[in-house]
Amino acid sequence: MDTFELAPSAHATRLFNGADLSNWTTRDGQPAGWKVADEVMHVVPKTGDIMSRQRFNDFYMHLEFRCPDMPEASGQAKGNSGVFLQGRYEIQVLDSYGLDIPGMGDCGAIYNQCAPLVNACKPPTEWQSYDVFFRGPRDGDAGPRLTVLQNGQVIHNNVELPGVTGAAIDEAIDEAGPLLLQDHGDLVCYRNIWVEELALVGSDTYEPR
Ligand code: MG
């Protein structure tokens, strides 16, 4: 399955309309400092992370990202950004193309908690996709459950997180949270960002309607 350029589902909220950052703010609620060009959102280094005005509980999220080509850089200095689910759990964005065994800081990792199952990365300057199925913590859980696809490959299979990752907006794990994108100083781009909220439970009706 390739989810590249996937159209939003019927009930999805498009968080980036390709034209402006009206749905986004900085962490402290100021206007987002990133720029939009050619229907793509570009990190402007040192303007800070941006987060959606809308907050979500359980959801399905799709987005696409592109890392710059930084041949002289390595490790965490190579095309770093991040996608924070509910503002609390970072899925790493990094140029990890070609690594045999990605670790807990590489692209697709849930930062410092879960390494991706496989290296699904495309080369820098190519567009890549993340699709995330997010189930928030239920009573007593330490963290949410995630299933993540990168470029259509499963990289996390219903993992239960032990808690928030570093640089989370807060530790209020039972509350809805925004989608947050990280400014780590590198020229990463994003596009086609949408979220479909999921009902916390299904109907208890038995009789077909
Ligand atoms: Mg990062």
PDB file of C-alpha atoms and ligand atoms in Angstrom:
ATOM      1  CA  MET A   1       0.000   0.000   0.000  1.00  0.00           C
ATOM      2  CA  ASP A   2       1.357   3.394  -0.920  1.00  0.00           C
ATOM      3  CA  THR A   3      -0.283   6.314   0.841  1.00  0.00           C
ATOM      4  CA  PHE A   4       1.685   8.959  -0.967  1.00  0.00           C
ATOM      5  CA  GLU A   5      -0.514  11.941  -1.899  1.00  0.00           C
ATOM      6  CA  LEU A   6      -3.455  10.199  -0.253  1.00  0.00           C
ATOM      7  CA  ALA A   7      -6.603  12.297  -0.407  1.00  0.00           C
ATOM      8  CA  PRO A   8      -8.176  13.184   2.934  1.00  0.00           C
ATOM      9  CA  SER A   9     -10.877  10.812   4.087  1.00  0.00           C
ATOM     10  CA  ALA A  10     -14.457  12.073   4.075  1.00  0.00           C
ATOM     11  CA  HIS A  11     -14.450  13.027   7.768  1.00  0.00           C
ATOM     12  CA  ALA A  12     -10.920  14.389   7.954  1.00  0.00           C
ATOM     13  CA  THR A  13      -9.826  17.860   8.964  1.00  0.00           C
ATOM     14  CA  ARG A  14      -7.230  19.310   6.654  1.00  0.00           C
ATOM     15  CA  LEU A  15      -4.732  20.998   8.985  1.00  0.00           C
ATOM     16  CA  PHE A  16      -2.675  22.516   6.206  1.00  0.00           C
ATOM     17  CA  ASN A  17      -4.566  23.988   3.315  1.00  0.00           C
ATOM     18  CA  GLY A  18      -1.508  24.559   1.123  1.00  0.00           C
ATOM     19  CA  ALA A  19      -1.934  28.319   1.314  1.00  0.00           C
ATOM     20  CA  ASP A  20      -1.259  29.617   4.826  1.00  0.00           C
ATOM     21  CA  LEU A  21      -0.612  28.663   8.442  1.00  0.00           C
ATOM     22  CA  SER A  22      -3.906  29.929   9.828  1.00  0.00           C
ATOM     23  CA  ASN A  23      -4.532  26.598  11.564  1.00  0.00           C
ATOM     24  CA  TRP A  24      -1.154  26.728  13.354  1.00  0.00           C
ATOM     25  CA  THR A  25       0.559  28.661  16.148  1.00  0.00           C
ATOM     26  CA  THR A  26       3.847  28.556  18.017  1.00  0.00           C
ATOM     27  CA  ARG A  27       3.959  26.639  21.305  1.00  0.00           C
ATOM     28  CA  ASP A  28       2.894  29.777  23.165  1.00  0.00           C
ATOM     29  CA  GLY A  29       0.046  30.690  20.845  1.00  0.00           C
ATOM     30  CA  GLN A  30       1.809  33.239  18.659  1.00  0.00           C
ATOM     31  CA  PRO A  31       1.509  33.230  14.850  1.00  0.00           C
ATOM     32  CA  ALA A  32       3.508  30.379  13.312  1.00  0.00           C
ATOM     33  CA  GLY A  33       6.831  31.543  11.867  1.00  0.00           C
ATOM     34  CA  TRP A  34       7.275  28.911   9.176  1.00  0.00           C
ATOM     35  CA  LYS A  35       6.718  29.799   5.532  1.00  0.00           C
ATOM     36  CA  VAL A  36       4.494  28.426   2.798  1.00  0.00           C
ATOM     37  CA  ALA A  37       5.686  28.200  -0.798  1.00  0.00           C
ATOM     38  CA  ASP A  38       4.410  26.081  -3.680  1.00  0.00           C
ATOM     39  CA  GLU A  39       1.724  24.626  -1.394  1.00  0.00           C
ATOM     40  CA  VAL A  40       4.419  23.275   0.913  1.00  0.00           C
ATOM     41  CA  MET A  41       5.136  24.192   4.543  1.00  0.00           C
ATOM     42  CA  HIS A  42       8.824  24.947   5.228  1.00  0.00           C
ATOM     43  CA  VAL A  43      10.577  25.022   8.584  1.00  0.00           C
ATOM     44  CA  VAL A  44      12.134  28.434   9.152  1.00  0.00           C
ATOM     45  CA  PRO A  45      14.946  27.626  11.576  1.00  0.00           C
ATOM     46  CA  LYS A  46      14.834  29.309  14.964  1.00  0.00           C
ATOM     47  CA  THR A  47      11.190  30.361  14.629  1.00  0.00           C
ATOM     48  CA  GLY A  48      10.208  27.450  16.841  1.00  0.00           C
ATOM     49  CA  ASP A  49       7.879  24.492  16.724  1.00  0.00           C
ATOM     50  CA  ILE A  50       4.385  24.909  15.353  1.00  0.00           C
ATOM     51  CA  MET A  51       1.206  23.237  16.536  1.00  0.00           C
ATOM     52  CA  SER A  52      -2.323  22.886  15.289  1.00  0.00           C
ATOM     53  CA  ARG A  53      -5.034  24.985  16.897  1.00  0.00           C
ATOM     54  CA  GLN A  54      -7.250  21.920  16.903  1.00  0.00           C
ATOM     55  CA  ARG A  55      -6.759  19.210  19.506  1.00  0.00           C
ATOM     56  CA  PHE A  56      -7.462  15.518  19.160  1.00  0.00           C
ATOM     57  CA  ASN A  57      -8.135  12.433  21.245  1.00  0.00           C
ATOM     58  CA  ASP A  58      -8.101   9.239  19.152  1.00  0.00           C
ATOM     59  CA  PHE A  59      -7.312   9.820  15.493  1.00  0.00           C
ATOM     60  CA  TYR A  60      -5.950   8.720  12.169  1.00  0.00           C
ATOM     61  CA  MET A  61      -3.358  11.148  10.812  1.00  0.00           C
ATOM     62  CA  HIS A  62      -1.690  11.418   7.437  1.00  0.00           C
ATOM     63  CA  LEU A  63       1.138  13.756   6.487  1.00  0.00           C
ATOM     64  CA  GLU A  64       4.034  13.971   4.075  1.00  0.00           C
ATOM     65  CA  PHE A  65       7.525  15.269   4.831  1.00  0.00           C
ATOM     66  CA  ARG A  66      10.756  15.868   2.981  1.00  0.00           C
ATOM     67  CA  CYS A  67      14.275  16.012   4.440  1.00  0.00           C
ATOM     68  CA  PRO A  68      16.954  18.215   2.875  1.00  0.00           C
ATOM     69  CA  ASP A  69      20.127  16.724   1.460  1.00  0.00           C
ATOM     70  CA  MET A  70      22.870  17.365   4.039  1.00  0.00           C
ATOM     71  CA  PRO A  71      25.764  15.126   2.935  1.00  0.00           C
ATOM     72  CA  GLU A  72      28.241  16.681   5.380  1.00  0.00           C
ATOM     73  CA  ALA A  73      25.968  16.159   8.380  1.00  0.00           C
ATOM     74  CA  SER A  74      25.403  12.997  10.375  1.00  0.00           C
ATOM     75  CA  GLY A  75      23.278  11.589  13.173  1.00  0.00           C
ATOM     76  CA  GLN A  76      20.825  13.951  14.807  1.00  0.00           C
ATOM     77  CA  ALA A  77      22.163  16.895  12.743  1.00  0.00           C
ATOM     78  CA  LYS A  78      20.989  15.408   9.440  1.00  0.00           C
ATOM     79  CA  GLY A  79      17.552  16.675   8.426  1.00  0.00           C
ATOM     80  CA  ASN A  80      16.033  16.621  11.901  1.00  0.00           C
ATOM     81  CA  SER A  81      12.436  17.535  12.652  1.00  0.00           C
ATOM     82  CA  GLY A  82       9.639  15.631  14.315  1.00  0.00           C
ATOM     83  CA  VAL A  83       5.912  14.966  14.433  1.00  0.00           C
ATOM     84  CA  PHE A  84       4.533  15.174  17.979  1.00  0.00           C
ATOM     85  CA  LEU A  85       1.208  13.377  18.362  1.00  0.00           C
ATOM     86  CA  GLN A  86      -1.030  15.233  20.837  1.00  0.00           C
ATOM     87  CA  GLY A  87       2.059  17.402  21.293  1.00  0.00           C
ATOM     88  CA  ARG A  88       3.458  14.654  23.537  1.00  0.00           C
ATOM     89  CA  TYR A  89       4.875  11.742  21.528  1.00  0.00           C
ATOM     90  CA  GLU A  90       7.511  12.428  18.893  1.00  0.00           C
ATOM     91  CA  ILE A  91       7.802  10.364  15.769  1.00  0.00           C
ATOM     92  CA  GLN A  92      11.269  11.284  14.609  1.00  0.00           C
ATOM     93  CA  VAL A  93      11.879  12.918  11.251  1.00  0.00           C
ATOM     94  CA  LEU A  94      15.518  12.542  10.178  1.00  0.00           C
ATOM     95  CA  ASP A  95      17.530  11.558   7.136  1.00  0.00           C
ATOM     96  CA  SER A  96      18.196   7.915   8.054  1.00  0.00           C
ATOM     97  CA  TYR A  97      18.207   6.655   4.486  1.00  0.00           C
ATOM     98  CA  GLY A  98      20.274   3.505   4.000  1.00  0.00           C
ATOM     99  CA  LEU A  99      20.875   2.673   7.671  1.00  0.00           C
ATOM    100  CA  ASP A 100      20.793  -1.102   8.097  1.00  0.00           C
ATOM    101  CA  ILE A 101      19.235  -1.164  11.539  1.00  0.00           C
ATOM    102  CA  PRO A 102      17.555   2.072  12.595  1.00  0.00           C
ATOM    103  CA  GLY A 103      17.650   2.880  16.296  1.00  0.00           C
ATOM    104  CA  MET A 104      15.477   4.742  18.777  1.00  0.00           C
ATOM    105  CA  GLY A 105      16.653   8.139  17.505  1.00  0.00           C
ATOM    106  CA  ASP A 106      16.363   7.455  13.788  1.00  0.00           C
ATOM    107  CA  CYS A 107      13.650   8.369  11.349  1.00  0.00           C
ATOM    108  CA  GLY A 108      10.373   6.695  12.234  1.00  0.00           C
ATOM    109  CA  ALA A 109      11.392   6.041  15.832  1.00  0.00           C
ATOM    110  CA  ILE A 110       9.115   7.049  18.649  1.00  0.00           C
ATOM    111  CA  TYR A 111      11.850   9.132  20.080  1.00  0.00           C
ATOM    112  CA  ASN A 112      13.992   7.218  22.575  1.00  0.00           C
ATOM    113  CA  GLN A 113      11.187   4.675  23.148  1.00  0.00           C
ATOM    114  CA  CYS A 114      10.629   2.479  20.089  1.00  0.00           C
ATOM    115  CA  ALA A 115      12.853   1.936  17.073  1.00  0.00           C
ATOM    116  CA  PRO A 116      11.032   1.356  13.783  1.00  0.00           C
ATOM    117  CA  LEU A 117      10.549  -2.295  12.804  1.00  0.00           C
ATOM    118  CA  VAL A 118      12.259  -1.701   9.459  1.00  0.00           C
ATOM    119  CA  ASN A 119      14.027   1.126   7.701  1.00  0.00           C
ATOM    120  CA  ALA A 120      11.338   2.417   5.336  1.00  0.00           C
ATOM    121  CA  CYS A 121      13.147   5.674   4.516  1.00  0.00           C
ATOM    122  CA  LYS A 122      13.438   7.198   1.090  1.00  0.00           C
ATOM    123  CA  PRO A 123      16.485   9.279   0.157  1.00  0.00           C
ATOM    124  CA  PRO A 124      16.672  12.941   1.210  1.00  0.00           C
ATOM    125  CA  THR A 125      14.766  15.418  -1.021  1.00  0.00           C
ATOM    126  CA  GLU A 126      12.113  12.761  -1.753  1.00  0.00           C
ATOM    127  CA  TRP A 127       8.652  13.079  -0.262  1.00  0.00           C
ATOM    128  CA  GLN A 128       7.726  10.494   2.371  1.00  0.00           C
ATOM    129  CA  SER A 129       4.509   9.745   4.223  1.00  0.00           C
ATOM    130  CA  TYR A 130       3.483   8.899   7.759  1.00  0.00           C
ATOM    131  CA  ASP A 131       0.120   7.370   8.552  1.00  0.00           C
ATOM    132  CA  VAL A 132      -0.645   7.013  12.244  1.00  0.00           C
ATOM    133  CA  PHE A 133      -3.448   5.225  14.081  1.00  0.00           C
ATOM    134  CA  PHE A 134      -3.471   6.745  17.555  1.00  0.00           C
ATOM    135  CA  ARG A 135      -5.425   5.411  20.524  1.00  0.00           C
ATOM    136  CA  GLY A 136      -5.119   7.582  23.602  1.00  0.00           C
ATOM    137  CA  PRO A 137      -4.507   6.052  27.036  1.00  0.00           C
ATOM    138  CA  ARG A 138      -7.504   4.468  28.731  1.00  0.00           C
ATOM    139  CA  ASP A 139      -7.907   4.458  32.512  1.00  0.00           C
ATOM    140  CA  GLY A 140      -4.612   3.575  34.136  1.00  0.00           C
ATOM    141  CA  ASP A 141      -2.580   3.268  30.961  1.00  0.00           C
ATOM    142  CA  ALA A 142       0.845   4.924  31.049  1.00  0.00           C
ATOM    143  CA  GLY A 143       0.575   6.007  27.438  1.00  0.00           C
ATOM    144  CA  PRO A 144      -1.243   5.651  24.134  1.00  0.00           C
ATOM    145  CA  ARG A 145      -1.101   2.894  21.536  1.00  0.00           C
ATOM    146  CA  LEU A 146       0.278   3.587  18.088  1.00  0.00           C
ATOM    147  CA  THR A 147       0.397   1.907  14.748  1.00  0.00           C
ATOM    148  CA  VAL A 148       2.522   3.799  12.228  1.00  0.00           C
ATOM    149  CA  LEU A 149       3.165   3.361   8.520  1.00  0.00           C
ATOM    150  CA  GLN A 150       6.057   5.086   6.770  1.00  0.00           C
ATOM    151  CA  ASN A 151       5.735   5.160   3.012  1.00  0.00           C
ATOM    152  CA  GLY A 152       3.094   2.469   3.324  1.00  0.00           C
ATOM    153  CA  GLN A 153       5.270   0.092   5.373  1.00  0.00           C
ATOM    154  CA  VAL A 154       4.341  -0.767   8.957  1.00  0.00           C
ATOM    155  CA  ILE A 155       7.060   0.568  11.259  1.00  0.00           C
ATOM    156  CA  HIS A 156       5.149   0.314  14.572  1.00  0.00           C
ATOM    157  CA  ASN A 157       2.572  -2.375  15.222  1.00  0.00           C
ATOM    158  CA  ASN A 158       0.174  -1.367  17.985  1.00  0.00           C
ATOM    159  CA  VAL A 159       2.906  -0.428  20.461  1.00  0.00           C
ATOM    160  CA  GLU A 160       1.958   0.844  23.911  1.00  0.00           C
ATOM    161  CA  LEU A 161       4.117   3.774  24.930  1.00  0.00           C
ATOM    162  CA  PRO A 162       5.454   4.073  28.492  1.00  0.00           C
ATOM    163  CA  GLY A 163       4.708   7.806  28.614  1.00  0.00           C
ATOM    164  CA  VAL A 164       5.507  11.063  26.856  1.00  0.00           C
ATOM    165  CA  THR A 165       8.721  11.609  24.903  1.00  0.00           C
ATOM    166  CA  GLY A 166      11.186  14.456  25.478  1.00  0.00           C
ATOM    167  CA  ALA A 167      10.025  18.023  24.767  1.00  0.00           C
ATOM    168  CA  ALA A 168       6.340  17.119  25.195  1.00  0.00           C
ATOM    169  CA  ILE A 169       4.029  20.116  25.651  1.00  0.00           C
ATOM    170  CA  ASP A 170       2.831  18.634  28.958  1.00  0.00           C
ATOM    171  CA  GLU A 171       2.214  15.306  30.673  1.00  0.00           C
ATOM    172  CA  ALA A 172      -1.578  15.523  30.663  1.00  0.00           C
ATOM    173  CA  ILE A 173      -1.846  12.230  28.815  1.00  0.00           C
ATOM    174  CA  ASP A 174      -5.596  11.880  29.315  1.00  0.00           C
ATOM    175  CA  GLU A 175      -6.343  15.166  27.567  1.00  0.00           C
ATOM    176  CA  ALA A 176      -6.700  15.919  23.881  1.00  0.00           C
ATOM    177  CA  GLY A 177      -3.647  17.483  22.280  1.00  0.00           C
ATOM    178  CA  PRO A 178      -2.516  19.223  19.097  1.00  0.00           C
ATOM    179  CA  LEU A 179      -0.368  17.997  16.271  1.00  0.00           C
ATOM    180  CA  LEU A 180       3.036  19.638  16.733  1.00  0.00           C
ATOM    181  CA  LEU A 181       5.842  19.854  14.171  1.00  0.00           C
ATOM    182  CA  GLN A 182       9.390  20.409  15.353  1.00  0.00           C
ATOM    183  CA  ASP A 183      11.841  23.133  14.361  1.00  0.00           C
ATOM    184  CA  HIS A 184      15.169  21.413  14.954  1.00  0.00           C
ATOM    185  CA  GLY A 185      17.043  23.935  12.815  1.00  0.00           C
ATOM    186  CA  ASP A 186      16.967  21.967   9.557  1.00  0.00           C
ATOM    187  CA  LEU A 187      15.124  22.773   6.311  1.00  0.00           C
ATOM    188  CA  VAL A 188      12.473  20.069   6.484  1.00  0.00           C
ATOM    189  CA  CYS A 189       9.167  20.512   4.598  1.00  0.00           C
ATOM    190  CA  TYR A 190       5.631  19.229   5.134  1.00  0.00           C
ATOM    191  CA  ARG A 191       2.467  18.949   3.054  1.00  0.00           C
ATOM    192  CA  ASN A 192      -0.884  17.147   2.837  1.00  0.00           C
ATOM    193  CA  ILE A 193      -1.523  17.092   6.576  1.00  0.00           C
ATOM    194  CA  TRP A 194      -4.912  15.859   7.737  1.00  0.00           C
ATOM    195  CA  VAL A 195      -6.445  14.201  10.753  1.00  0.00           C
ATOM    196  CA  GLU A 196      -9.571  12.137  11.098  1.00  0.00           C
ATOM    197  CA  GLU A 197     -10.891  12.022  14.623  1.00  0.00           C
ATOM    198  CA  LEU A 198     -11.969   8.563  15.734  1.00  0.00           C
ATOM    199  CA  ALA A 199     -14.825   7.773  18.073  1.00  0.00           C
ATOM    200  CA  LEU A 200     -13.600   6.557  21.454  1.00  0.00           C
ATOM    201  CA  VAL A 201     -16.037   3.615  21.343  1.00  0.00           C
ATOM    202  CA  GLY A 202     -18.419   2.177  18.802  1.00  0.00           C
ATOM    203  CA  SER A 203     -22.173   1.960  19.132  1.00  0.00           C
ATOM    204  CA  ASP A 204     -23.665  -0.522  21.600  1.00  0.00           C
ATOM    205  CA  THR A 205     -26.635  -1.074  19.312  1.00  0.00           C
ATOM    206  CA  TYR A 206     -27.121  -4.670  18.276  1.00  0.00           C
ATOM    207  CA  GLU A 207     -30.118  -4.486  15.960  1.00  0.00           C
ATOM    208  CA  PRO A 208     -29.166  -3.482  12.444  1.00  0.00           C
ATOM    209  CA  ARG A 209     -30.737  -0.194  11.349  1.00  0.00           C
TER     210      ARG A 209
HETATM  211 MG    MG B   1      13.365  15.419  16.028  1.00  0.00          MG
END
